[in-house]
Amino acid sequence: MALLTDLLNLDLTDSTEKIIAEYIWIGGSGMDLRSKARTLPGPVTDPSKLPKWNYDGSSTGQAPGEDSEVILYPQAIFKDPFRKGNNILVMCDCYTPAGEPIPTNKRFNAAKIFSNPDVAAEEPWYGIEQEYTLLQKDINWPLGWPVGGFPGPQGPYYCGIGADKSFGRDIVDSHYKACLFAGVNISGINGEVMPGQWEFQVGPTVGIAAGDQVWVARYILERITEIAGVVVTFDPKPIPGDWNGAGAHTNYSTESMRKDGGFKVIVEAVEKLKLKHKEHIAAYGEGNERRLTGKHETADINTFSWGVANRGASVRVGRETEQNGKGYFEDRRPASNMDPYVVTSMIAETTIMWKP
């Protein structure tokens, strides 16, 4: 009898034109990813050529039982690293049968902001540093930590190597390659300051694609941890005490910032962010107050600060950007569980569209 792995690895391209499309959407908590698959008659590369679909929103906390149908609108296509061949992953957003975006559909508003002519003209680039923590299944304790105990203090783990310092590298490398295969513009990975914590970076990406790609990268990561029997958490402070939290630092630039004289534009943008600090913090992830304490490379949640090469500031401008007089800046406030659609579009709206 064929092994399960043989069947899982079956190449369909020799025997049928048909493909499998895995439709992905964000559930009712705003962080839970859901997906289901359907057969399509042949390969598809354009999301607008894909059929809409529906699901039971009463089972995801997104609709009442008596009117439970939620409609999936396909928005972005990626190659499927699990089924391979011509099979695809499809990032969707969610609407009522009448065509209204449901409350948890944050992509809809982001797409409106990114299609604003002023924003489109500035071609906003994003690079998102997604931190996460791997946990031992059933006990919710970081991978590599002794059960009921703690490892040695932080120091040797950041970008560390060795069986006593690096935990979960097979998952991280599988995820890296799977993202590249899928067409996610993943630009790097590294071990983080707390043992069992890792980071991947997505970018540079333009506009709405930043959100699509981070969500699909998260989906691929959760599927890989499922195979490995490990749990991934995006909690901004999974372990209280003298351990680093997890963020999603968002690097950002516009056409004007990347041109000569762009440093002045960067300073103006950062000053606007300062004026809207409270609104941004409110939208930058749940539980962020446990992370933004002013310790462990963070700025205090209640005060806005910025500086060149300062990792204890709300916003960091790189030394190279200062020297070149142009470039990008890094918003260090977003938590690891932030919604990239919300954060990327809000930064564009505040720095480009808002005229204080």
Tab-separated table of C-alpha atoms in Angstrom:
chain	number	residue	atom	x	y	z
A	1	MET	CA	0.000	0.000	0.000
A	2	ALA	CA	1.274	3.426	-0.944
A	3	LEU	CA	2.561	5.456	1.952
A	4	LEU	CA	0.596	8.572	2.860
A	5	THR	CA	3.592	10.673	1.825
A	6	ASP	CA	3.534	9.085	-1.657
A	7	LEU	CA	-0.102	10.083	-2.074
A	8	LEU	CA	0.496	13.560	-0.648
A	9	ASN	CA	3.301	14.025	-3.182
A	10	LEU	CA	1.286	12.840	-6.192
A	11	ASP	CA	1.962	15.073	-9.202
A	12	LEU	CA	-1.434	15.793	-10.741
A	13	THR	CA	-0.046	17.505	-13.856
A	14	ASP	CA	0.546	14.131	-15.597
A	15	SER	CA	-3.024	12.905	-15.132
A	16	THR	CA	-5.357	15.933	-15.167
A	17	GLU	CA	-5.667	19.586	-16.184
A	18	LYS	CA	-7.570	20.243	-12.972
A	19	ILE	CA	-5.966	22.149	-10.106
A	20	ILE	CA	-6.663	22.595	-6.394
A	21	ALA	CA	-7.181	26.142	-5.089
A	22	GLU	CA	-6.908	26.709	-1.333
A	23	TYR	CA	-9.021	29.763	-0.445
A	24	ILE	CA	-7.628	31.588	2.634
A	25	TRP	CA	-9.431	34.171	4.773
A	26	ILE	CA	-9.159	35.875	8.164
A	27	GLY	CA	-11.648	34.704	10.800
A	28	GLY	CA	-13.631	36.515	13.473
A	29	SER	CA	-10.819	37.172	15.958
A	30	GLY	CA	-8.896	39.125	13.323
A	31	MET	CA	-5.900	36.809	13.816
A	32	ASP	CA	-7.275	33.318	13.071
A	33	LEU	CA	-6.608	32.175	9.525
A	34	ARG	CA	-9.080	29.788	7.908
A	35	SER	CA	-8.940	27.940	4.587
A	36	LYS	CA	-10.720	25.387	2.437
A	37	ALA	CA	-10.013	23.906	-0.966
A	38	ARG	CA	-11.875	23.483	-4.242
A	39	THR	CA	-11.160	21.934	-7.632
A	40	LEU	CA	-10.888	24.216	-10.659
A	41	PRO	CA	-10.916	23.072	-14.321
A	42	GLY	CA	-7.420	24.399	-15.098
A	43	PRO	CA	-4.551	26.711	-14.065
A	44	VAL	CA	-5.428	30.320	-13.089
A	45	THR	CA	-3.011	33.240	-12.653
A	46	ASP	CA	-5.442	36.183	-12.422
A	47	PRO	CA	-7.529	36.486	-9.214
A	48	SER	CA	-10.374	38.176	-11.120
A	49	LYS	CA	-10.781	34.946	-13.150
A	50	LEU	CA	-11.394	32.918	-9.981
A	51	PRO	CA	-14.939	32.154	-8.805
A	52	LYS	CA	-16.228	33.773	-5.626
A	53	TRP	CA	-17.067	31.273	-2.897
A	54	ASN	CA	-18.833	31.251	0.462
A	55	TYR	CA	-18.530	29.833	3.955
A	56	ASP	CA	-20.493	29.532	7.195
A	57	GLY	CA	-19.716	32.770	9.027
A	58	SER	CA	-21.607	31.628	12.142
A	59	SER	CA	-18.798	29.088	12.711
A	60	THR	CA	-16.054	31.738	12.544
A	61	GLY	CA	-17.741	34.425	14.665
A	62	GLN	CA	-18.524	36.551	11.602
A	63	ALA	CA	-22.272	36.081	11.016
A	64	PRO	CA	-25.433	35.047	12.901
A	65	GLY	CA	-26.740	31.489	12.477
A	66	GLU	CA	-29.968	32.584	10.771
A	67	ASP	CA	-28.060	34.505	8.067
A	68	SER	CA	-24.654	32.841	8.103
A	69	GLU	CA	-23.396	33.083	4.530
A	70	VAL	CA	-20.209	35.105	3.988
A	71	ILE	CA	-18.837	35.559	0.465
A	72	LEU	CA	-15.132	35.147	-0.346
A	73	TYR	CA	-13.693	37.494	-2.988
A	74	PRO	CA	-10.344	36.187	-4.361
A	75	GLN	CA	-7.718	38.976	-4.218
A	76	ALA	CA	-4.214	37.492	-4.654
A	77	ILE	CA	-2.782	34.216	-5.963
A	78	PHE	CA	0.316	32.363	-4.722
A	79	LYS	CA	1.796	29.014	-5.708
A	80	ASP	CA	0.925	26.253	-3.237
A	81	PRO	CA	4.158	24.963	-1.619
A	82	PHE	CA	2.298	22.034	-0.014
A	83	ARG	CA	0.522	20.595	-3.087
A	84	LYS	CA	2.992	22.025	-5.619
A	85	GLY	CA	2.284	21.577	-9.361
A	86	ASN	CA	-0.167	24.172	-10.708
A	87	ASN	CA	-2.087	24.267	-7.419
A	88	ILE	CA	-2.564	27.640	-5.772
A	89	LEU	CA	-3.170	29.496	-2.501
A	90	VAL	CA	-5.752	32.269	-2.832
A	91	MET	CA	-5.855	35.184	-0.365
A	92	CYS	CA	-9.470	36.379	-0.086
A	93	ASP	CA	-11.427	39.041	1.727
A	94	CYS	CA	-14.968	38.730	3.051
A	95	TYR	CA	-18.316	40.307	2.131
A	96	THR	CA	-22.025	39.969	2.867
A	97	PRO	CA	-24.202	38.475	0.077
A	98	ALA	CA	-25.202	42.095	-0.706
A	99	GLY	CA	-21.559	42.950	-1.443
A	100	GLU	CA	-20.787	44.940	1.730
A	101	PRO	CA	-17.409	44.271	3.423
A	102	ILE	CA	-18.003	42.526	6.779
A	103	PRO	CA	-16.608	44.336	9.888
A	104	THR	CA	-13.488	42.121	10.111
A	105	ASN	CA	-12.578	42.818	6.460
A	106	LYS	CA	-9.711	45.288	6.984
A	107	ARG	CA	-8.409	44.813	3.434
A	108	PHE	CA	-11.311	46.733	1.883
A	109	ASN	CA	-10.470	50.056	3.552
A	110	ALA	CA	-6.727	49.536	3.007
A	111	ALA	CA	-7.299	49.009	-0.740
A	112	LYS	CA	-9.284	52.280	-0.835
A	113	ILE	CA	-6.376	54.165	0.763
A	114	PHE	CA	-3.791	52.582	-1.557
A	115	SER	CA	-5.864	53.422	-4.645
A	116	ASN	CA	-6.049	57.105	-3.629
A	117	PRO	CA	-4.199	59.001	-6.418
A	118	ASP	CA	-1.914	60.850	-3.966
A	119	VAL	CA	-0.897	57.572	-2.313
A	120	ALA	CA	-0.495	55.677	-5.606
A	121	ALA	CA	1.737	58.470	-6.964
A	122	GLU	CA	4.071	58.075	-3.973
A	123	GLU	CA	4.394	54.271	-4.481
A	124	PRO	CA	4.733	53.381	-0.781
A	125	TRP	CA	7.225	50.572	-0.107
A	126	TYR	CA	7.033	48.391	3.003
A	127	GLY	CA	9.373	45.957	4.686
A	128	ILE	CA	7.731	44.150	7.600
A	129	GLU	CA	9.749	42.310	10.259
A	130	GLN	CA	7.404	39.649	11.596
A	131	GLU	CA	8.480	38.202	14.947
A	132	TYR	CA	6.830	35.080	16.395
A	133	THR	CA	7.383	32.473	19.107
A	134	LEU	CA	7.328	28.696	18.714
A	135	LEU	CA	5.627	26.830	21.561
A	136	GLN	CA	5.632	23.196	22.654
A	137	LYS	CA	2.206	21.755	21.889
A	138	ASP	CA	-0.156	21.042	24.848
A	139	ILE	CA	1.924	22.967	27.424
A	140	ASN	CA	2.168	26.355	25.642
A	141	TRP	CA	5.783	26.845	26.713
A	142	PRO	CA	8.501	28.053	24.299
A	143	LEU	CA	10.307	25.485	22.174
A	144	GLY	CA	13.657	24.501	23.700
A	145	TRP	CA	12.714	25.686	27.208
A	146	PRO	CA	12.784	23.102	30.019
A	147	VAL	CA	9.228	22.115	30.982
A	148	GLY	CA	8.216	24.215	33.997
A	149	GLY	CA	11.594	25.977	34.002
A	150	PHE	CA	13.596	28.680	32.277
A	151	PRO	CA	16.658	28.713	30.018
A	152	GLY	CA	19.742	30.841	30.735
A	153	PRO	CA	19.282	34.625	30.414
A	154	GLN	CA	19.070	36.390	27.043
A	155	GLY	CA	22.312	37.104	25.216
A	156	PRO	CA	23.488	34.012	23.344
A	157	TYR	CA	20.262	33.337	21.401
A	158	TYR	CA	19.953	36.285	18.971
A	159	CYS	CA	21.151	34.955	15.585
A	160	GLY	CA	22.678	32.121	17.641
A	161	ILE	CA	23.641	28.637	16.474
A	162	GLY	CA	23.934	25.335	18.296
A	163	ALA	CA	21.524	22.887	19.918
A	164	ASP	CA	21.593	24.804	23.217
A	165	LYS	CA	20.821	28.193	21.624
A	166	SER	CA	18.708	27.660	18.502
A	167	PHE	CA	15.338	25.897	18.661
A	168	GLY	CA	13.122	25.220	15.626
A	169	ARG	CA	15.474	26.037	12.755
A	170	ASP	CA	14.011	23.221	10.597
A	171	ILE	CA	10.587	24.938	10.803
A	172	VAL	CA	12.095	28.357	10.054
A	173	ASP	CA	14.077	27.177	7.011
A	174	SER	CA	11.109	25.188	5.656
A	175	HIS	CA	9.013	28.334	5.965
A	176	TYR	CA	11.669	30.472	4.241
A	177	LYS	CA	11.839	28.172	1.202
A	178	ALA	CA	8.073	27.628	1.077
A	179	CYS	CA	7.501	31.413	0.988
A	180	LEU	CA	10.013	31.868	-1.841
A	181	PHE	CA	8.321	29.018	-3.743
A	182	ALA	CA	4.885	30.571	-3.188
A	183	GLY	CA	5.961	33.971	-4.537
A	184	VAL	CA	6.048	35.817	-1.214
A	185	ASN	CA	8.833	38.414	-1.323
A	186	ILE	CA	10.411	37.121	1.891
A	187	SER	CA	13.773	38.834	2.295
A	188	GLY	CA	15.340	37.098	5.286
A	189	ILE	CA	15.048	35.251	8.601
A	190	ASN	CA	16.892	35.309	11.915
A	191	GLY	CA	16.795	33.908	15.423
A	192	GLU	CA	15.546	36.461	17.950
A	193	VAL	CA	16.664	37.640	21.401
A	194	MET	CA	14.371	35.316	23.368
A	195	PRO	CA	15.055	31.592	22.811
A	196	GLY	CA	12.319	29.953	20.738
A	197	GLN	CA	11.533	33.282	19.095
A	198	TRP	CA	12.230	33.959	15.402
A	199	GLU	CA	11.673	36.612	12.774
A	200	PHE	CA	11.052	36.705	9.048
A	201	GLN	CA	11.003	39.819	6.872
A	202	VAL	CA	8.629	40.475	3.957
A	203	GLY	CA	9.517	43.210	1.483
A	204	PRO	CA	10.072	45.469	-0.176
A	205	THR	CA	6.440	45.261	-1.276
A	206	VAL	CA	4.245	48.018	-2.674
A	207	GLY	CA	0.885	49.088	-1.233
A	208	ILE	CA	-1.793	46.462	-0.628
A	209	ALA	CA	0.585	43.634	-1.626
A	210	ALA	CA	2.403	44.094	1.714
A	211	GLY	CA	-0.700	42.988	3.631
A	212	ASP	CA	-1.496	40.116	1.251
A	213	GLN	CA	2.043	38.760	1.466
A	214	VAL	CA	2.401	38.980	5.260
A	215	TRP	CA	-0.938	37.184	5.746
A	216	VAL	CA	0.015	34.418	3.305
A	217	ALA	CA	3.448	34.081	4.952
A	218	ARG	CA	1.669	33.701	8.318
A	219	TYR	CA	-0.652	31.096	6.789
A	220	ILE	CA	2.281	29.078	5.408
A	221	LEU	CA	4.047	29.275	8.783
A	222	GLU	CA	1.002	27.998	10.654
A	223	ARG	CA	0.574	25.129	8.185
A	224	ILE	CA	4.240	24.135	8.645
A	225	THR	CA	4.021	24.263	12.450
A	226	GLU	CA	0.885	22.091	12.168
A	227	ILE	CA	2.952	19.455	10.309
A	228	ALA	CA	5.767	19.751	12.880
A	229	GLY	CA	3.419	19.426	15.862
A	230	VAL	CA	4.469	22.811	17.215
A	231	VAL	CA	2.301	25.878	17.986
A	232	VAL	CA	3.129	29.350	16.673
A	233	THR	CA	2.031	32.400	18.672
A	234	PHE	CA	2.034	36.039	17.575
A	235	ASP	CA	1.424	37.254	21.136
A	236	PRO	CA	3.421	40.473	21.672
A	237	LYS	CA	4.691	39.336	25.093
A	238	PRO	CA	4.366	35.545	25.368
A	239	ILE	CA	6.529	35.271	28.510
A	240	PRO	CA	6.259	37.976	31.207
A	241	GLY	CA	9.377	39.277	32.904
A	242	ASP	CA	12.905	39.848	31.633
A	243	TRP	CA	12.299	38.433	28.145
A	244	ASN	CA	11.923	40.305	24.875
A	245	GLY	CA	8.459	40.749	23.411
A	246	ALA	CA	7.530	40.185	19.771
A	247	GLY	CA	6.869	43.012	17.320
A	248	ALA	CA	6.278	43.654	13.653
A	249	HIS	CA	8.573	46.592	12.917
A	250	THR	CA	7.336	48.279	9.757
A	251	ASN	CA	9.890	49.882	7.426
A	252	TYR	CA	8.409	52.477	5.107
A	253	SER	CA	9.354	54.852	2.330
A	254	THR	CA	7.666	56.887	-0.396
A	255	GLU	CA	8.919	58.066	-3.765
A	256	SER	CA	9.633	61.520	-2.250
A	257	MET	CA	11.642	59.994	0.622
A	258	ARG	CA	13.749	57.885	-1.740
A	259	LYS	CA	14.714	60.904	-3.888
A	260	ASP	CA	17.435	63.471	-3.137
A	261	GLY	CA	16.257	65.733	-0.330
A	262	GLY	CA	14.064	62.927	0.999
A	263	PHE	CA	15.335	63.262	4.569
A	264	LYS	CA	13.248	66.423	4.999
A	265	VAL	CA	10.150	64.493	3.822
A	266	ILE	CA	10.954	61.716	6.327
A	267	VAL	CA	11.157	64.222	9.215
A	268	GLU	CA	7.806	65.770	8.160
A	269	ALA	CA	6.208	62.284	8.014
A	270	VAL	CA	7.555	61.345	11.446
A	271	GLU	CA	6.194	64.593	12.918
A	272	LYS	CA	2.744	63.688	11.531
A	273	LEU	CA	3.003	60.234	13.122
A	274	LYS	CA	3.794	61.923	16.428
A	275	LEU	CA	0.565	63.945	16.249
A	276	LYS	CA	-1.462	60.747	15.647
A	277	HIS	CA	0.437	58.553	18.128
A	278	LYS	CA	-2.645	57.545	20.164
A	279	GLU	CA	-4.696	56.527	17.094
A	280	HIS	CA	-1.826	54.461	15.713
A	281	ILE	CA	-1.154	52.710	19.027
A	282	ALA	CA	-4.854	51.790	19.277
A	283	ALA	CA	-4.624	50.061	15.875
A	284	TYR	CA	-1.175	48.488	16.238
A	285	GLY	CA	-2.111	45.200	17.926
A	286	GLU	CA	-3.785	43.828	21.036
A	287	GLY	CA	-1.760	43.466	24.228
A	288	ASN	CA	0.928	45.823	22.947
A	289	GLU	CA	1.028	47.604	26.330
A	290	ARG	CA	2.683	44.454	27.747
A	291	ARG	CA	5.480	44.858	25.158
A	292	LEU	CA	5.983	48.641	24.820
A	293	THR	CA	7.371	49.287	28.296
A	294	GLY	CA	10.492	51.302	27.505
A	295	LYS	CA	12.617	48.188	28.142
A	296	HIS	CA	13.822	45.362	25.854
A	297	GLU	CA	14.451	47.624	22.824
A	298	THR	CA	11.048	49.352	22.973
A	299	ALA	CA	9.761	52.873	23.588
A	300	ASP	CA	7.142	53.487	26.274
A	301	ILE	CA	3.619	53.104	24.817
A	302	ASN	CA	2.441	56.525	26.079
A	303	THR	CA	5.216	58.672	24.633
A	304	PHE	CA	6.298	59.148	21.035
A	305	SER	CA	10.003	59.458	20.304
A	306	TRP	CA	12.219	59.168	17.253
A	307	GLY	CA	15.919	59.143	16.624
A	308	VAL	CA	18.697	58.070	14.291
A	309	ALA	CA	19.840	54.469	14.925
A	310	ASN	CA	17.883	54.430	18.224
A	311	ARG	CA	16.239	51.058	18.900
A	312	GLY	CA	14.616	52.421	22.048
A	313	ALA	CA	12.570	54.952	20.057
A	314	SER	CA	9.033	54.682	18.616
A	315	VAL	CA	10.444	55.437	15.166
A	316	ARG	CA	14.024	54.732	14.106
A	317	VAL	CA	15.741	56.407	11.169
A	318	GLY	CA	18.750	54.474	9.883
A	319	ARG	CA	22.247	55.964	10.076
A	320	GLU	CA	22.646	55.365	6.320
A	321	THR	CA	19.409	57.246	5.565
A	322	GLU	CA	20.724	60.240	7.518
A	323	GLN	CA	24.089	60.115	5.697
A	324	ASN	CA	22.487	59.765	2.245
A	325	GLY	CA	19.884	62.437	2.944
A	326	LYS	CA	17.168	60.049	1.685
A	327	GLY	CA	15.802	56.565	2.289
A	328	TYR	CA	13.277	55.057	4.686
A	329	PHE	CA	12.294	54.906	8.356
A	330	GLU	CA	11.153	52.138	10.714
A	331	ASP	CA	7.994	52.325	12.826
A	332	ARG	CA	8.909	50.082	15.783
A	333	ARG	CA	5.525	50.309	17.524
A	334	PRO	CA	3.412	47.614	15.773
A	335	ALA	CA	2.971	44.401	17.767
A	336	SER	CA	3.581	40.968	16.247
A	337	ASN	CA	-0.199	40.378	16.116
A	338	MET	CA	-0.954	43.576	14.181
A	339	ASP	CA	-3.048	43.451	11.015
A	340	PRO	CA	-0.686	44.412	8.152
A	341	TYR	CA	-3.615	45.792	6.116
A	342	VAL	CA	-4.416	48.213	8.947
A	343	VAL	CA	-0.841	49.233	9.792
A	344	THR	CA	0.443	49.755	6.233
A	345	SER	CA	-2.603	51.731	5.071
A	346	MET	CA	-2.715	53.816	8.264
A	347	ILE	CA	0.940	54.860	7.864
A	348	ALA	CA	0.230	55.868	4.242
A	349	GLU	CA	-2.937	57.730	5.212
A	350	THR	CA	-1.251	59.681	8.026
A	351	THR	CA	1.956	60.527	6.149
A	352	ILE	CA	0.532	61.201	2.652
A	353	MET	CA	-3.200	61.967	2.767
A	354	TRP	CA	-3.530	63.720	6.144
A	355	LYS	CA	-2.994	67.485	6.082
A	356	PRO	CA	-2.817	68.658	9.723
